[in-house]
Amino acid sequence: MKTEITRFCEAALRALFPFPPALHDTADALAASGEKALLAAPLAALNETRARLRSLTEKLAAQQAYLLIFGPLKSGKSTLMNAISGSYVSEVTSLPGYPCLVFVRHAGDNAAHFSVTRYNGRETVFADGRALNDVVADSHVALAQQIRETEKGGASFDPRTHFTEAIRRIDVKLPIPSLAESSTVLVDTPGLYSRMNFGYDVLTREFRDSAACAVFVVKTDNLFLEQVFTEFNELLGLFSRIFLVINVDSSKRDLQPDGQLTQSAESTDPQRIIDSFTTLSMAGPMREAWEQKRVRIHAVDLMNAAATILQNGSAPAESGSHRAPFDAFLADLTDYLDSGEYMQEFVRDSLRQGHTLCAEARAVGETAEIVQLREKQAALEKEIADLDERLAATDRLRAVDWPATFKQARDENGTRADGSARGKIAEVTKEMRGAIDAWMGTNESLKTLETARLQPVLNRTGTTLADETRVRLGELFGGPLGGAEPAATVMHDLHTVGFELFPVAVAAQTGLDSSADATPYAFTLAAETLPVRKTFADWILFRRAKTVRRRLFGEQLTAEIAPEQKTNRITDTTREALAKNLDEILAARLPLAPAKHAEGLATAYVEKFTAEIHTGLEALHARLTTDRAAKQAPSEANNRIFTALEALTHRTAETDTALDGLISSGLHATELPESASTATA
């Protein structure tokens, strides 16, 4: 029988081999997600499955029988553990009422090991039992606080979602030869009715349908209390076999009518207690289970039995000793664990549990939370695709030759500036010649004619043309596109990224308000070329024309000239020469200076526009890149979750197939109950 179960355990472990890593990877992916609140329930479900799978694989690896010990507070559970193990393990198992399971097993290397595993799957190892107790004490305080806060919010506390740092299980490994010999793991449970009891359905779920045995310990004082067996009836649905151990007190005395104290019926005839209980109190599911022999009842003085074993070792007890009832219980328990019935249930329930865990793991991928996460991911991927499109459009816009988009506006500006300047030439010429005529009737010098009469005319013309240029450029660059005429594809990209050109144009138009520079219009009359009429003295003294002009106009052309002198000495030839000089001056300045000014303003505007748009596009690109990175991280985290879930689904399918093949590959169906071959379906 042991050979057959060993072969089954090895094959089952091979079938389960790919399952735990896939579970671990999926749980890690869920835990790393930014969607903590949304994924709390799926993560709790996976951690629950991981914990139960761990118990299953440990059981298969060591071919161990799990013995769960239940009972009210102070019922004798720790004493029973001492008696079963033949060692004093109460010190490490009597932790301060923390609501978790405590696993006590033999340490294969004969060295003590202590660890705690939390609901989030994190395991912590301790050097000794004292450190373990200190951590549990601190964790107890934190747990109590979390329970109070949860209950204040009106919720029913569940550590799987409300406080995943709560301790789920404690593992204690000590050198215990009796446990090594029997391949048994003792599992201590919190006392019934403890203030922090979350319900045994949560604490013992990993042992459901796992061929584990349960021992329910109750004192005779509580045996006939209906409340005690409320939890017991729940255990009937969890375990294949339950041993009810009635912890009797042999030291009890009854008062007789004559005042004498005699041994109580509990100590002299424990069987009467059992008979009374089965006859008068047992009913419902418990009676049905007892009649099916799924419930076995033993009355044992646990305190004396444990003391005897710890003092004298595991030698057989003498007939009639306090230890004999305990030996009978232990023999009954051992017979069941060594029976073909237990082996059949071990195989059947291991297969069933493996399939159940696979189904639960797959179901996580179909939960409402994961469905919602997939919907969020679809929306996130759409947002990322939109950002990618906008980034690509922004890159194309950054590569556009923006100055080239102003060609038409600039050409029109140059044409109109040239035409306007040329239209002014005749007007300015007439005004300047009128100024000469007016000058002839004054005492003003030639310099005054130049600076006070002719230069202002040309300056006013330049100012007028500059004003016209500003108005014209305001019109050309004042539209919603700022004068640019981008291609249709560029306009589409601008629309895609939501980039407006008008604010850029407004910022660039500040340079259009600058005044025109008068320097291009400055001139000096060419007095050295002006012919003047000589006087008689000039002829007598043979003065040269240059000397004559200097004597008339002065060294700096500042000499005042009386009107009659101007009439006598400035001839028509002089005025024609002066007019020719003015024509040359105008030709050198009109339309060149106004056109240059207009082009300069347009160039400055386009350069500023280009700089502004590149600054704006750079800022937009940086913002879009930041937004994309902010969405890419959760998207990648989500994809890791979906990849892990897909791998988990694949691994569970492989595991299901491998488990289904175990019976046909060597474990004959005739060795199992008829239901076992269908339990894996």
Short mmCIF file of C-alpha atoms in Angstrom, two decimals, residues 16-415:
data_model
loop_
_atom_site.label_atom_id
_atom_site.label_comp_id
_atom_site.label_asym_id
_atom_site.label_seq_id
_atom_site.Cartn_x
_atom_site.Cartn_y
_atom_site.Cartn_z
CA LEU A 16 1.63 19.67 -10.49
CA PHE A 17 5.21 20.79 -11.17
CA PRO A 18 4.44 23.63 -13.69
CA PHE A 19 1.50 24.92 -11.67
CA PRO A 20 3.16 26.72 -8.67
CA PRO A 21 5.59 28.86 -10.76
CA ALA A 22 2.73 30.00 -13.00
CA LEU A 23 0.67 30.89 -9.94
CA HIS A 24 3.63 32.76 -8.42
CA ASP A 25 4.29 34.76 -11.60
CA THR A 26 0.63 35.70 -11.96
CA ALA A 27 0.33 36.77 -8.33
CA ASP A 28 3.51 38.88 -8.67
CA ALA A 29 2.13 40.53 -11.81
CA LEU A 30 -1.13 41.38 -10.03
CA ALA A 31 0.69 42.67 -6.96
CA ALA A 32 2.93 44.93 -9.10
CA SER A 33 -0.03 46.53 -10.87
CA GLY A 34 -1.07 50.08 -10.10
CA GLU A 35 -4.70 48.91 -9.95
CA LYS A 36 -4.44 47.85 -6.30
CA ALA A 37 -8.07 48.37 -5.39
CA LEU A 38 -9.45 46.77 -8.54
CA LEU A 39 -7.22 43.69 -8.35
CA ALA A 40 -7.42 43.13 -4.59
CA ALA A 41 -10.03 40.37 -4.91
CA PRO A 42 -8.33 38.44 -7.77
CA LEU A 43 -4.98 38.70 -5.97
CA ALA A 44 -6.55 37.44 -2.75
CA ALA A 45 -8.06 34.52 -4.68
CA LEU A 46 -4.69 33.64 -6.21
CA ASN A 47 -2.91 33.88 -2.86
CA GLU A 48 -5.59 31.63 -1.39
CA THR A 49 -4.99 29.12 -4.17
CA ARG A 50 -1.22 29.37 -3.69
CA ALA A 51 -1.54 28.64 0.02
CA ARG A 52 -3.75 25.62 -0.56
CA LEU A 53 -1.55 24.36 -3.38
CA ARG A 54 1.45 24.63 -1.07
CA SER A 55 -0.29 22.41 1.48
CA LEU A 56 -1.17 19.90 -1.24
CA THR A 57 2.36 19.73 -2.64
CA GLU A 58 3.86 19.50 0.85
CA LYS A 59 1.50 16.66 1.67
CA LEU A 60 2.39 14.84 -1.56
CA ALA A 61 6.12 15.47 -1.21
CA ALA A 62 6.30 14.11 2.31
CA GLN A 63 3.37 11.70 1.91
CA GLN A 64 2.12 13.20 5.12
CA ALA A 65 -1.16 12.95 6.93
CA TYR A 66 -2.50 16.25 8.25
CA LEU A 67 -4.11 16.09 11.65
CA LEU A 68 -6.10 19.25 12.39
CA ILE A 69 -6.93 19.86 16.02
CA PHE A 70 -10.00 21.90 16.88
CA GLY A 71 -11.80 22.81 20.04
CA PRO A 72 -12.93 25.61 22.32
CA LEU A 73 -10.41 27.68 24.24
CA LYS A 74 -8.73 25.77 27.11
CA SER A 75 -10.21 22.46 25.95
CA GLY A 76 -6.86 20.61 25.94
CA LYS A 77 -5.73 21.00 22.31
CA SER A 78 -2.12 21.78 23.27
CA THR A 79 -2.07 18.91 25.73
CA LEU A 80 -3.27 16.55 22.99
CA MET A 81 -0.48 17.77 20.69
CA ASN A 82 2.07 17.05 23.42
CA ALA A 83 0.68 13.56 23.86
CA ILE A 84 0.53 12.73 20.14
CA SER A 85 4.03 14.03 19.41
CA GLY A 86 5.56 12.69 22.59
CA SER A 87 7.31 16.05 22.91
CA TYR A 88 6.56 19.31 24.65
CA VAL A 89 5.44 21.41 21.70
CA SER A 90 2.87 23.50 23.56
CA GLU A 91 5.38 26.28 24.17
CA VAL A 92 5.66 27.09 20.46
CA THR A 93 2.08 26.29 19.51
CA SER A 94 0.36 28.23 22.27
CA LEU A 95 0.83 31.53 20.48
CA PRO A 96 -1.15 34.52 21.79
CA GLY A 97 -4.54 33.69 20.35
CA TYR A 98 -3.59 34.77 16.84
CA PRO A 99 -6.22 33.50 14.38
CA CYS A 100 -4.08 31.40 12.10
CA LEU A 101 -3.10 27.79 11.55
CA VAL A 102 0.09 26.49 13.17
CA PHE A 103 1.79 23.57 11.40
CA VAL A 104 4.03 21.41 13.58
CA ARG A 105 6.16 18.75 11.88
CA HIS A 106 9.38 16.85 12.25
CA ALA A 107 12.52 18.69 11.17
CA GLY A 108 14.32 16.37 8.77
CA ASP A 109 17.70 17.89 9.61
CA ASN A 110 16.94 17.78 13.35
CA ALA A 111 17.29 21.57 13.50
CA ALA A 112 14.46 23.86 14.57
CA HIS A 113 12.85 26.06 11.90
CA PHE A 114 10.21 28.77 12.36
CA SER A 115 8.41 30.84 9.72
CA VAL A 116 5.22 32.80 9.10
CA THR A 117 3.37 33.16 5.79
CA ARG A 118 1.05 36.09 5.25
CA TYR A 119 -2.11 36.34 3.17
CA ASN A 120 -0.17 38.11 0.41
CA GLY A 121 2.10 35.06 0.11
CA ARG A 122 5.17 36.65 1.74
CA GLU A 123 7.12 34.27 3.99
CA THR A 124 9.45 35.29 6.83
CA VAL A 125 11.88 32.86 8.50
CA PHE A 126 13.03 33.26 12.13
CA ALA A 127 16.05 32.01 13.98
CA ASP A 128 14.16 30.76 17.02
CA GLY A 129 10.77 30.45 18.62
CA ARG A 130 11.24 33.54 20.78
CA ALA A 131 11.68 35.78 17.72
CA LEU A 132 8.61 34.14 16.19
CA ASN A 133 6.51 34.85 19.29
CA ASP A 134 7.64 38.50 19.35
CA VAL A 135 6.60 39.00 15.72
CA VAL A 136 3.26 37.29 16.27
CA ALA A 137 2.60 39.49 19.31
CA ASP A 138 3.29 42.64 17.26
CA SER A 139 1.21 41.32 14.38
CA HIS A 140 -1.62 40.63 16.79
CA VAL A 141 -1.79 44.32 17.75
CA ALA A 142 -1.73 45.42 14.09
CA LEU A 143 -4.44 42.90 13.22
CA ALA A 144 -6.70 44.09 16.06
CA GLN A 145 -6.37 47.66 14.84
CA GLN A 146 -7.25 46.69 11.27
CA ILE A 147 -10.27 44.73 12.43
CA ARG A 148 -11.54 47.71 14.42
CA GLU A 149 -11.08 50.09 11.49
CA THR A 150 -12.84 47.72 9.10
CA GLU A 151 -15.76 47.17 11.47
CA LYS A 152 -16.09 50.94 11.99
CA GLY A 153 -16.62 51.19 8.24
CA GLY A 154 -19.48 48.72 8.49
CA ALA A 155 -17.68 45.90 6.65
CA SER A 156 -17.14 42.33 7.73
CA PHE A 157 -13.40 41.84 8.14
CA ASP A 158 -11.69 39.49 5.71
CA PRO A 159 -7.87 39.40 5.90
CA ARG A 160 -7.59 38.33 2.26
CA THR A 161 -8.74 41.78 1.13
CA HIS A 162 -8.72 44.09 4.17
CA PHE A 163 -5.26 43.25 5.56
CA THR A 164 -3.09 40.99 3.41
CA GLU A 165 -0.18 41.48 5.84
CA ALA A 166 -2.08 39.37 8.37
CA ILE A 167 -0.47 36.02 9.18
CA ARG A 168 -2.14 33.11 7.42
CA ARG A 169 -0.04 30.26 8.77
CA ILE A 170 2.88 29.55 11.06
CA ASP A 171 5.27 26.68 10.37
CA VAL A 172 7.21 25.07 13.19
CA LYS A 173 9.72 22.29 12.52
CA LEU A 174 11.21 20.52 15.51
CA PRO A 175 13.04 17.22 16.02
CA ILE A 176 9.98 15.04 16.82
CA PRO A 177 10.73 11.35 16.07
CA SER A 178 7.12 10.23 16.56
CA LEU A 179 5.90 12.62 13.86
CA ALA A 180 8.71 11.52 11.57
CA GLU A 181 7.78 7.87 12.09
CA SER A 182 4.07 8.43 11.44
CA SER A 183 4.57 11.03 8.65
CA THR A 184 2.05 13.21 10.43
CA VAL A 185 1.76 16.98 10.51
CA LEU A 186 -0.10 18.46 13.47
CA VAL A 187 -2.14 21.55 12.65
CA ASP A 188 -3.24 23.64 15.60
CA THR A 189 -6.20 25.96 15.10
CA PRO A 190 -7.38 29.00 17.06
CA GLY A 191 -9.75 28.24 19.90
CA LEU A 192 -13.42 28.35 19.04
CA TYR A 193 -15.22 31.57 19.99
CA SER A 194 -12.00 33.56 20.17
CA ARG A 195 -12.63 37.23 19.56
CA MET A 196 -10.69 37.28 16.29
CA ASN A 197 -12.01 34.07 14.81
CA PHE A 198 -12.67 34.74 11.12
CA GLY A 199 -14.54 31.47 10.68
CA TYR A 200 -13.06 28.06 10.17
CA ASP A 201 -14.23 27.97 6.59
CA VAL A 202 -11.55 30.59 5.81
CA LEU A 203 -8.81 29.11 7.99
CA THR A 204 -9.25 25.50 6.91
CA ARG A 205 -10.27 25.92 3.30
CA GLU A 206 -6.99 24.52 2.04
CA PHE A 207 -7.84 21.22 3.77
CA ARG A 208 -11.25 20.85 2.19
CA ASP A 209 -11.45 17.51 0.38
CA SER A 210 -7.81 16.87 1.20
CA ALA A 211 -8.18 13.57 3.09
CA ALA A 212 -7.09 15.31 6.28
CA CYS A 213 -8.23 14.08 9.66
CA ALA A 214 -9.70 16.38 12.25
CA VAL A 215 -9.61 15.94 16.00
CA PHE A 216 -12.18 17.87 17.96
CA VAL A 217 -11.26 18.27 21.62
CA VAL A 218 -13.93 19.20 24.17
CA LYS A 219 -14.06 18.98 27.93
CA THR A 220 -16.87 17.09 29.59
CA ASP A 221 -18.09 20.37 31.10
CA ASN A 222 -18.87 21.64 27.58
CA LEU A 223 -19.88 18.36 25.97
CA PHE A 224 -23.60 18.93 26.28
CA LEU A 225 -23.57 22.59 25.23
CA GLU A 226 -25.24 22.95 21.85
CA GLN A 227 -23.16 26.03 21.00
CA VAL A 228 -19.94 24.00 21.06
CA PHE A 229 -21.06 21.74 18.23
CA THR A 230 -22.27 24.50 15.89
CA GLU A 231 -18.75 24.72 14.50
CA PHE A 232 -18.41 20.93 14.65
CA ASN A 233 -21.22 20.49 12.14
CA GLU A 234 -19.37 22.79 9.75
CA LEU A 235 -16.29 20.60 10.08
CA LEU A 236 -18.31 17.58 8.95
CA GLY A 237 -18.46 19.12 5.50
CA LEU A 238 -14.71 19.60 5.37
CA PHE A 239 -13.12 16.37 6.56
CA SER A 240 -13.39 12.70 5.70
CA ARG A 241 -12.92 11.53 9.28
CA ILE A 242 -13.32 13.38 12.59
CA PHE A 243 -12.20 12.07 15.96
CA LEU A 244 -14.12 13.54 18.88
CA VAL A 245 -11.86 13.46 21.94
CA ILE A 246 -13.68 14.09 25.21
CA ASN A 247 -11.09 15.44 27.62
CA VAL A 248 -12.03 13.95 30.99
CA ASP A 249 -10.65 15.08 34.32
CA SER A 250 -9.77 12.03 36.49
CA SER A 251 -9.22 14.26 39.48
CA LYS A 252 -12.85 15.32 39.66
CA ARG A 253 -14.81 14.33 42.76
CA ASP A 254 -18.56 14.03 43.45
CA LEU A 255 -20.17 14.92 46.77
CA GLN A 256 -22.06 12.01 48.38
CA PRO A 257 -25.12 12.36 50.68
CA ASP A 258 -22.99 11.63 53.72
CA GLY A 259 -20.58 14.40 52.79
CA GLN A 260 -17.91 12.10 51.47
CA LEU A 261 -16.01 12.94 48.25
CA THR A 262 -15.76 10.08 45.80
CA GLN A 263 -14.43 9.77 42.29
CA SER A 264 -16.84 11.19 39.75
CA ALA A 265 -18.53 9.09 37.09
CA GLU A 266 -16.43 11.00 34.56
CA SER A 267 -13.24 9.54 36.03
CA THR A 268 -14.48 6.07 36.91
CA ASP A 269 -16.53 5.25 33.83
CA PRO A 270 -15.85 7.63 30.89
CA GLN A 271 -17.86 5.33 28.63
CA ARG A 272 -20.99 6.46 30.43
CA ILE A 273 -20.22 9.99 29.28
CA ILE A 274 -19.95 8.79 25.70
CA ASP A 275 -23.15 6.78 25.94
CA SER A 276 -25.05 9.68 27.43
CA PHE A 277 -23.81 12.01 24.72
CA THR A 278 -24.61 9.68 21.82
CA THR A 279 -27.98 8.78 23.27
CA LEU A 280 -29.25 12.10 24.55
CA SER A 281 -27.45 14.89 22.65
CA MET A 282 -26.25 13.62 19.31
CA ALA A 283 -28.59 14.52 16.45
CA GLY A 284 -28.70 15.82 12.91
CA PRO A 285 -25.59 15.76 10.71
CA MET A 286 -23.38 14.66 13.58
CA ARG A 287 -25.46 11.55 14.30
CA GLU A 288 -25.58 10.71 10.61
CA ALA A 289 -21.77 10.99 10.40
CA TRP A 290 -21.37 8.91 13.57
CA GLU A 291 -23.57 6.18 12.18
CA GLN A 292 -21.48 6.23 8.97
CA LYS A 293 -18.39 5.83 11.19
CA ARG A 294 -17.03 9.14 9.93
CA VAL A 295 -17.08 10.33 13.54
CA ARG A 296 -15.17 8.34 16.15
CA ILE A 297 -15.50 9.20 19.86
CA HIS A 298 -12.90 8.65 22.58
CA ALA A 299 -12.90 9.76 26.22
CA VAL A 300 -9.31 10.46 27.34
CA ASP A 301 -7.68 12.04 30.36
CA LEU A 302 -5.33 14.09 28.21
CA MET A 303 -3.42 15.73 31.03
CA ASN A 304 -2.42 12.46 32.69
CA ALA A 305 -1.80 10.73 29.35
CA ALA A 306 0.51 13.52 28.16
CA ALA A 307 2.35 13.58 31.47
CA THR A 308 2.89 9.81 31.36
CA ILE A 309 4.18 9.91 27.77
CA LEU A 310 6.54 12.80 28.42
CA GLN A 311 7.89 11.06 31.52
CA ASN A 312 8.08 7.47 30.32
CA GLY A 313 8.26 7.67 26.54
CA SER A 314 6.11 5.79 24.06
CA ALA A 315 6.24 2.33 25.67
CA PRO A 316 2.84 0.53 25.70
CA ALA A 317 0.63 1.49 28.63
CA GLU A 318 -0.46 -0.91 31.33
CA SER A 319 -4.04 -2.02 31.29
CA GLY A 320 -6.24 0.26 33.33
CA SER A 321 -3.79 3.15 33.36
CA HIS A 322 -4.77 6.72 32.54
CA ARG A 323 -2.89 6.37 29.29
CA ALA A 324 -4.79 3.33 27.98
CA PRO A 325 -7.76 5.35 26.57
CA PHE A 326 -5.27 7.63 24.81
CA ASP A 327 -3.49 4.61 23.31
CA ALA A 328 -6.85 3.32 22.12
CA PHE A 329 -7.54 6.67 20.46
CA LEU A 330 -4.06 6.74 18.91
CA ALA A 331 -4.46 3.19 17.63
CA ASP A 332 -7.83 4.06 16.11
CA LEU A 333 -6.28 7.11 14.46
CA THR A 334 -3.25 5.16 13.24
CA ASP A 335 -5.40 2.32 11.87
CA TYR A 336 -7.35 4.82 9.80
CA LEU A 337 -4.24 6.57 8.47
CA ASP A 338 -2.72 3.19 7.53
CA SER A 339 -5.91 1.85 5.98
CA GLY A 340 -6.76 1.32 2.36
CA GLU A 341 -9.75 3.56 2.94
CA TYR A 342 -7.47 6.48 3.83
CA MET A 343 -5.21 5.69 0.86
CA GLN A 344 -8.21 5.71 -1.46
CA GLU A 345 -9.41 8.99 -0.03
CA PHE A 346 -5.87 10.38 -0.15
CA VAL A 347 -5.61 9.63 -3.88
CA ARG A 348 -9.14 10.64 -4.73
CA ASP A 349 -9.07 13.86 -2.75
CA SER A 350 -5.58 14.80 -3.96
CA LEU A 351 -6.78 14.51 -7.55
CA ARG A 352 -9.97 16.37 -6.77
CA GLN A 353 -8.08 19.09 -4.95
CA GLY A 354 -5.58 19.44 -7.79
CA HIS A 355 -8.39 19.86 -10.31
CA THR A 356 -10.23 22.26 -8.01
CA LEU A 357 -7.16 24.45 -7.60
CA CYS A 358 -6.60 24.46 -11.37
CA ALA A 359 -10.20 25.49 -11.95
CA GLU A 360 -9.99 28.24 -9.32
CA ALA A 361 -6.76 29.59 -10.82
CA ARG A 362 -8.30 29.70 -14.31
CA ALA A 363 -11.42 31.34 -12.94
CA VAL A 364 -9.38 34.31 -11.77
CA GLY A 365 -8.85 35.28 -15.42
CA GLU A 366 -12.62 35.45 -15.94
CA THR A 367 -13.53 37.49 -12.88
CA ALA A 368 -15.38 40.77 -13.23
CA GLU A 369 -12.25 42.60 -12.07
CA ILE A 370 -10.07 41.09 -14.80
CA VAL A 371 -12.79 41.75 -17.39
CA GLN A 372 -12.84 45.36 -16.22
CA LEU A 373 -9.03 45.46 -16.40
CA ARG A 374 -9.18 44.24 -20.00
CA GLU A 375 -11.64 47.02 -20.80
CA LYS A 376 -9.33 49.53 -19.16
CA GLN A 377 -6.41 48.12 -21.11
CA ALA A 378 -8.31 48.45 -24.40
CA ALA A 379 -9.02 52.09 -23.59
CA LEU A 380 -5.40 52.59 -22.51
CA GLU A 381 -4.06 51.07 -25.74
CA LYS A 382 -6.38 53.34 -27.75
CA GLU A 383 -5.04 56.34 -25.84
CA ILE A 384 -1.45 55.21 -26.46
CA ALA A 385 -2.19 54.72 -30.18
CA ASP A 386 -3.68 58.21 -30.30
CA LEU A 387 -0.59 59.61 -28.55
CA ASP A 388 1.65 57.76 -31.00
CA GLU A 389 -0.26 59.31 -33.89
CA ARG A 390 0.01 62.76 -32.35
CA LEU A 391 3.72 62.28 -31.67
CA ALA A 392 4.31 61.23 -35.28
CA ALA A 393 2.32 64.26 -36.47
CA THR A 394 4.35 66.50 -34.15
CA ASP A 395 7.59 65.10 -35.55
CA ARG A 396 6.39 65.85 -39.08
CA LEU A 397 5.41 69.39 -38.07
CA ARG A 398 8.85 69.95 -36.53
CA ALA A 399 10.39 68.99 -39.88
CA VAL A 400 8.23 71.42 -41.93
CA ASP A 401 10.07 74.29 -43.72
CA TRP A 402 7.92 76.94 -42.06
CA PRO A 403 9.64 79.98 -43.68
CA ALA A 404 8.71 78.51 -47.07
CA THR A 405 5.01 78.62 -46.11
CA PHE A 406 5.21 82.45 -46.13
CA LYS A 407 6.49 82.75 -49.72
CA GLN A 408 3.23 84.05 -51.16
CA ALA A 409 2.72 86.61 -48.38
CA ARG A 410 6.29 87.81 -48.61
CA ASP A 411 6.17 88.08 -52.39
CA GLU A 412 2.99 90.13 -52.16
CA ASN A 413 4.55 92.31 -49.49
CA GLY A 414 7.58 93.02 -51.69
CA THR A 415 5.48 93.76 -54.77
#
